[in-house]
Amino acid sequence: MGMAATARSGSEVIEVGPLEILPEEHLARAGGRVLVLSIRELRLLTELGRRADRIMPREELFRLVWGREMRAGDRSVDVYVRKLRVKLENVLPDWQFIHTHFGFGYRLAAESTARSQLDHTSATTD
């Protein structure tokens, strides 16, 4: 395992909290567990990851991932964001990665939700 973990020099590794994206190897891991992603899902995650903490307009994401201009009313980006959220949440339920900025777009940032869940459970157990 040790050798595989150290990516070959020159190959891109994008790390966002416990999320690791290796575009050249068509691989993404969350908390060390491999995510089963379609090519397009991986491409969307990669483009968000390369610009982590930046709000990415839908149109720009569409152009980067689909390679053409987005038509008015096209919800492809939203659909794929939802698919990614479900897959990430299945592996790391205590983390939120893709954040919606209504009227602007999406932002990738690793935020732990575990603390807020603890506050919630302690509040309900009295």
PDB file of C-alpha atoms in Angstrom:
ATOM      1  CA  MET A   1       0.000   0.000   0.000  1.00  0.00           C
ATOM      2  CA  GLY A   2       2.857   2.387   0.828  1.00  0.00           C
ATOM      3  CA  MET A   3       4.026   2.695  -2.769  1.00  0.00           C
ATOM      4  CA  ALA A   4       0.563   3.297  -4.214  1.00  0.00           C
ATOM      5  CA  ALA A   5      -0.147   6.006  -1.661  1.00  0.00           C
ATOM      6  CA  THR A   6       2.782   8.128  -2.849  1.00  0.00           C
ATOM      7  CA  ALA A   7       1.652   9.311  -6.266  1.00  0.00           C
ATOM      8  CA  ARG A   8       4.285   9.376  -8.992  1.00  0.00           C
ATOM      9  CA  SER A   9       6.025  12.732  -9.204  1.00  0.00           C
ATOM     10  CA  GLY A  10       4.260  15.037 -11.595  1.00  0.00           C
ATOM     11  CA  SER A  11       0.837  13.447 -11.244  1.00  0.00           C
ATOM     12  CA  GLU A  12      -1.741  15.781  -9.771  1.00  0.00           C
ATOM     13  CA  VAL A  13      -3.162  15.117  -6.309  1.00  0.00           C
ATOM     14  CA  ILE A  14      -5.958  17.394  -5.093  1.00  0.00           C
ATOM     15  CA  GLU A  15      -6.654  17.233  -1.367  1.00  0.00           C
ATOM     16  CA  VAL A  16      -9.694  18.859   0.205  1.00  0.00           C
ATOM     17  CA  GLY A  17      -9.923  17.744   3.834  1.00  0.00           C
ATOM     18  CA  PRO A  18     -10.405  13.938   3.869  1.00  0.00           C
ATOM     19  CA  LEU A  19     -11.139  13.999   0.129  1.00  0.00           C
ATOM     20  CA  GLU A  20      -8.339  13.070  -2.276  1.00  0.00           C
ATOM     21  CA  ILE A  21      -8.682  13.381  -6.059  1.00  0.00           C
ATOM     22  CA  LEU A  22      -6.150  11.873  -8.478  1.00  0.00           C
ATOM     23  CA  PRO A  23      -7.371  12.964 -11.932  1.00  0.00           C
ATOM     24  CA  GLU A  24      -4.689  11.153 -13.976  1.00  0.00           C
ATOM     25  CA  GLU A  25      -5.485   7.885 -12.231  1.00  0.00           C
ATOM     26  CA  HIS A  26      -9.256   8.447 -12.588  1.00  0.00           C
ATOM     27  CA  LEU A  27      -9.504   7.999  -8.846  1.00  0.00           C
ATOM     28  CA  ALA A  28     -11.058   9.762  -5.888  1.00  0.00           C
ATOM     29  CA  ARG A  29     -10.917   8.681  -2.253  1.00  0.00           C
ATOM     30  CA  ALA A  30     -12.915   9.950   0.695  1.00  0.00           C
ATOM     31  CA  GLY A  31     -11.474   9.093   4.085  1.00  0.00           C
ATOM     32  CA  GLY A  32      -9.213   6.582   2.318  1.00  0.00           C
ATOM     33  CA  ARG A  33     -12.142   4.769   0.692  1.00  0.00           C
ATOM     34  CA  VAL A  34     -12.380   4.716  -3.094  1.00  0.00           C
ATOM     35  CA  LEU A  35     -15.413   6.512  -4.535  1.00  0.00           C
ATOM     36  CA  VAL A  36     -17.096   4.818  -7.482  1.00  0.00           C
ATOM     37  CA  LEU A  37     -17.613   7.738  -9.860  1.00  0.00           C
ATOM     38  CA  SER A  38     -18.529   8.075 -13.513  1.00  0.00           C
ATOM     39  CA  ILE A  39     -16.026   9.888 -15.743  1.00  0.00           C
ATOM     40  CA  ARG A  40     -18.213  12.995 -15.717  1.00  0.00           C
ATOM     41  CA  GLU A  41     -18.678  12.912 -11.928  1.00  0.00           C
ATOM     42  CA  LEU A  42     -14.920  12.648 -11.481  1.00  0.00           C
ATOM     43  CA  ARG A  43     -14.345  15.497 -13.931  1.00  0.00           C
ATOM     44  CA  LEU A  44     -16.810  17.726 -12.069  1.00  0.00           C
ATOM     45  CA  LEU A  45     -15.219  16.863  -8.721  1.00  0.00           C
ATOM     46  CA  THR A  46     -11.754  17.530 -10.197  1.00  0.00           C
ATOM     47  CA  GLU A  47     -12.691  20.956 -11.570  1.00  0.00           C
ATOM     48  CA  LEU A  48     -14.294  21.930  -8.246  1.00  0.00           C
ATOM     49  CA  GLY A  49     -11.250  20.559  -6.403  1.00  0.00           C
ATOM     50  CA  ARG A  50      -8.778  22.529  -8.509  1.00  0.00           C
ATOM     51  CA  ARG A  51     -10.636  25.663  -7.439  1.00  0.00           C
ATOM     52  CA  ALA A  52     -11.413  24.627  -3.862  1.00  0.00           C
ATOM     53  CA  ASP A  53     -12.966  27.386  -1.739  1.00  0.00           C
ATOM     54  CA  ARG A  54     -13.931  29.365  -4.832  1.00  0.00           C
ATOM     55  CA  ILE A  55     -17.535  29.774  -5.946  1.00  0.00           C
ATOM     56  CA  MET A  56     -17.776  28.287  -9.430  1.00  0.00           C
ATOM     57  CA  PRO A  57     -20.613  29.495 -11.667  1.00  0.00           C
ATOM     58  CA  ARG A  58     -22.716  26.688 -13.192  1.00  0.00           C
ATOM     59  CA  GLU A  59     -21.908  27.934 -16.710  1.00  0.00           C
ATOM     60  CA  GLU A  60     -18.166  27.738 -16.077  1.00  0.00           C
ATOM     61  CA  LEU A  61     -18.428  24.242 -14.572  1.00  0.00           C
ATOM     62  CA  PHE A  62     -20.522  23.101 -17.536  1.00  0.00           C
ATOM     63  CA  ARG A  63     -17.953  24.457 -20.000  1.00  0.00           C
ATOM     64  CA  LEU A  64     -15.080  22.740 -18.140  1.00  0.00           C
ATOM     65  CA  VAL A  65     -16.836  19.380 -17.710  1.00  0.00           C
ATOM     66  CA  TRP A  66     -19.000  19.088 -20.837  1.00  0.00           C
ATOM     67  CA  GLY A  67     -16.724  21.086 -23.120  1.00  0.00           C
ATOM     68  CA  ARG A  68     -19.423  23.316 -24.595  1.00  0.00           C
ATOM     69  CA  GLU A  69     -21.666  26.234 -23.690  1.00  0.00           C
ATOM     70  CA  MET A  70     -24.571  25.569 -21.339  1.00  0.00           C
ATOM     71  CA  ARG A  71     -28.041  26.059 -22.776  1.00  0.00           C
ATOM     72  CA  ALA A  72     -30.591  28.063 -20.779  1.00  0.00           C
ATOM     73  CA  GLY A  73     -32.499  25.838 -18.370  1.00  0.00           C
ATOM     74  CA  ASP A  74     -29.922  23.023 -18.494  1.00  0.00           C
ATOM     75  CA  ARG A  75     -29.797  21.331 -15.061  1.00  0.00           C
ATOM     76  CA  SER A  76     -26.947  18.887 -15.820  1.00  0.00           C
ATOM     77  CA  VAL A  77     -24.560  20.505 -13.336  1.00  0.00           C
ATOM     78  CA  ASP A  78     -27.197  20.365 -10.571  1.00  0.00           C
ATOM     79  CA  VAL A  79     -27.965  16.707 -11.321  1.00  0.00           C
ATOM     80  CA  TYR A  80     -24.291  15.729 -11.151  1.00  0.00           C
ATOM     81  CA  VAL A  81     -23.693  17.786  -8.006  1.00  0.00           C
ATOM     82  CA  ARG A  82     -26.561  15.870  -6.368  1.00  0.00           C
ATOM     83  CA  LYS A  83     -25.051  12.523  -7.448  1.00  0.00           C
ATOM     84  CA  LEU A  84     -21.667  13.521  -6.034  1.00  0.00           C
ATOM     85  CA  ARG A  85     -23.200  14.701  -2.759  1.00  0.00           C
ATOM     86  CA  VAL A  86     -24.971  11.366  -2.272  1.00  0.00           C
ATOM     87  CA  LYS A  87     -21.801   9.367  -2.980  1.00  0.00           C
ATOM     88  CA  LEU A  88     -19.661  11.531  -0.699  1.00  0.00           C
ATOM     89  CA  GLU A  89     -22.256  11.427   2.079  1.00  0.00           C
ATOM     90  CA  ASN A  90     -22.484   7.623   1.887  1.00  0.00           C
ATOM     91  CA  VAL A  91     -18.753   7.356   2.588  1.00  0.00           C
ATOM     92  CA  LEU A  92     -18.301  10.358   4.908  1.00  0.00           C
ATOM     93  CA  PRO A  93     -21.668  11.217   6.486  1.00  0.00           C
ATOM     94  CA  ASP A  94     -20.067  13.683   8.932  1.00  0.00           C
ATOM     95  CA  TRP A  95     -18.662  15.867   6.163  1.00  0.00           C
ATOM     96  CA  GLN A  96     -20.137  18.305   3.700  1.00  0.00           C
ATOM     97  CA  PHE A  97     -18.109  19.064   0.577  1.00  0.00           C
ATOM     98  CA  ILE A  98     -20.192  20.733  -2.120  1.00  0.00           C
ATOM     99  CA  HIS A  99     -21.855  23.951  -1.028  1.00  0.00           C
ATOM    100  CA  THR A 100     -24.577  25.729  -2.997  1.00  0.00           C
ATOM    101  CA  HIS A 101     -24.432  29.492  -3.426  1.00  0.00           C
ATOM    102  CA  PHE A 102     -27.871  30.331  -4.785  1.00  0.00           C
ATOM    103  CA  GLY A 103     -27.748  32.501  -7.875  1.00  0.00           C
ATOM    104  CA  PHE A 104     -23.977  32.014  -8.147  1.00  0.00           C
ATOM    105  CA  GLY A 105     -22.923  28.383  -8.309  1.00  0.00           C
ATOM    106  CA  TYR A 106     -21.092  25.777  -6.253  1.00  0.00           C
ATOM    107  CA  ARG A 107     -18.063  25.705  -3.988  1.00  0.00           C
ATOM    108  CA  LEU A 108     -15.993  22.726  -2.841  1.00  0.00           C
ATOM    109  CA  ALA A 109     -14.775  22.919   0.753  1.00  0.00           C
ATOM    110  CA  ALA A 110     -14.468  20.236   3.426  1.00  0.00           C
ATOM    111  CA  GLU A 111     -16.625  21.115   6.409  1.00  0.00           C
ATOM    112  CA  SER A 112     -17.208  18.701   9.262  1.00  0.00           C
ATOM    113  CA  THR A 113     -20.823  18.466  10.359  1.00  0.00           C
ATOM    114  CA  ALA A 114     -20.042  16.131  13.277  1.00  0.00           C
ATOM    115  CA  ARG A 115     -19.888  18.932  15.841  1.00  0.00           C
ATOM    116  CA  SER A 116     -23.319  20.303  14.965  1.00  0.00           C
ATOM    117  CA  GLN A 117     -24.744  16.771  15.157  1.00  0.00           C
ATOM    118  CA  LEU A 118     -23.265  16.358  18.637  1.00  0.00           C
ATOM    119  CA  ASP A 119     -24.825  19.639  19.740  1.00  0.00           C
ATOM    120  CA  HIS A 120     -28.126  18.441  18.348  1.00  0.00           C
ATOM    121  CA  THR A 121     -28.048  15.057  20.143  1.00  0.00           C
ATOM    122  CA  SER A 122     -26.983  16.558  23.476  1.00  0.00           C
ATOM    123  CA  ALA A 123     -29.847  19.047  23.206  1.00  0.00           C
ATOM    124  CA  THR A 124     -32.423  16.304  22.668  1.00  0.00           C
ATOM    125  CA  THR A 125     -31.224  13.932  25.416  1.00  0.00           C
ATOM    126  CA  ASP A 126     -32.418  15.628  28.593  1.00  0.00           C
TER     127      ASP A 126
END
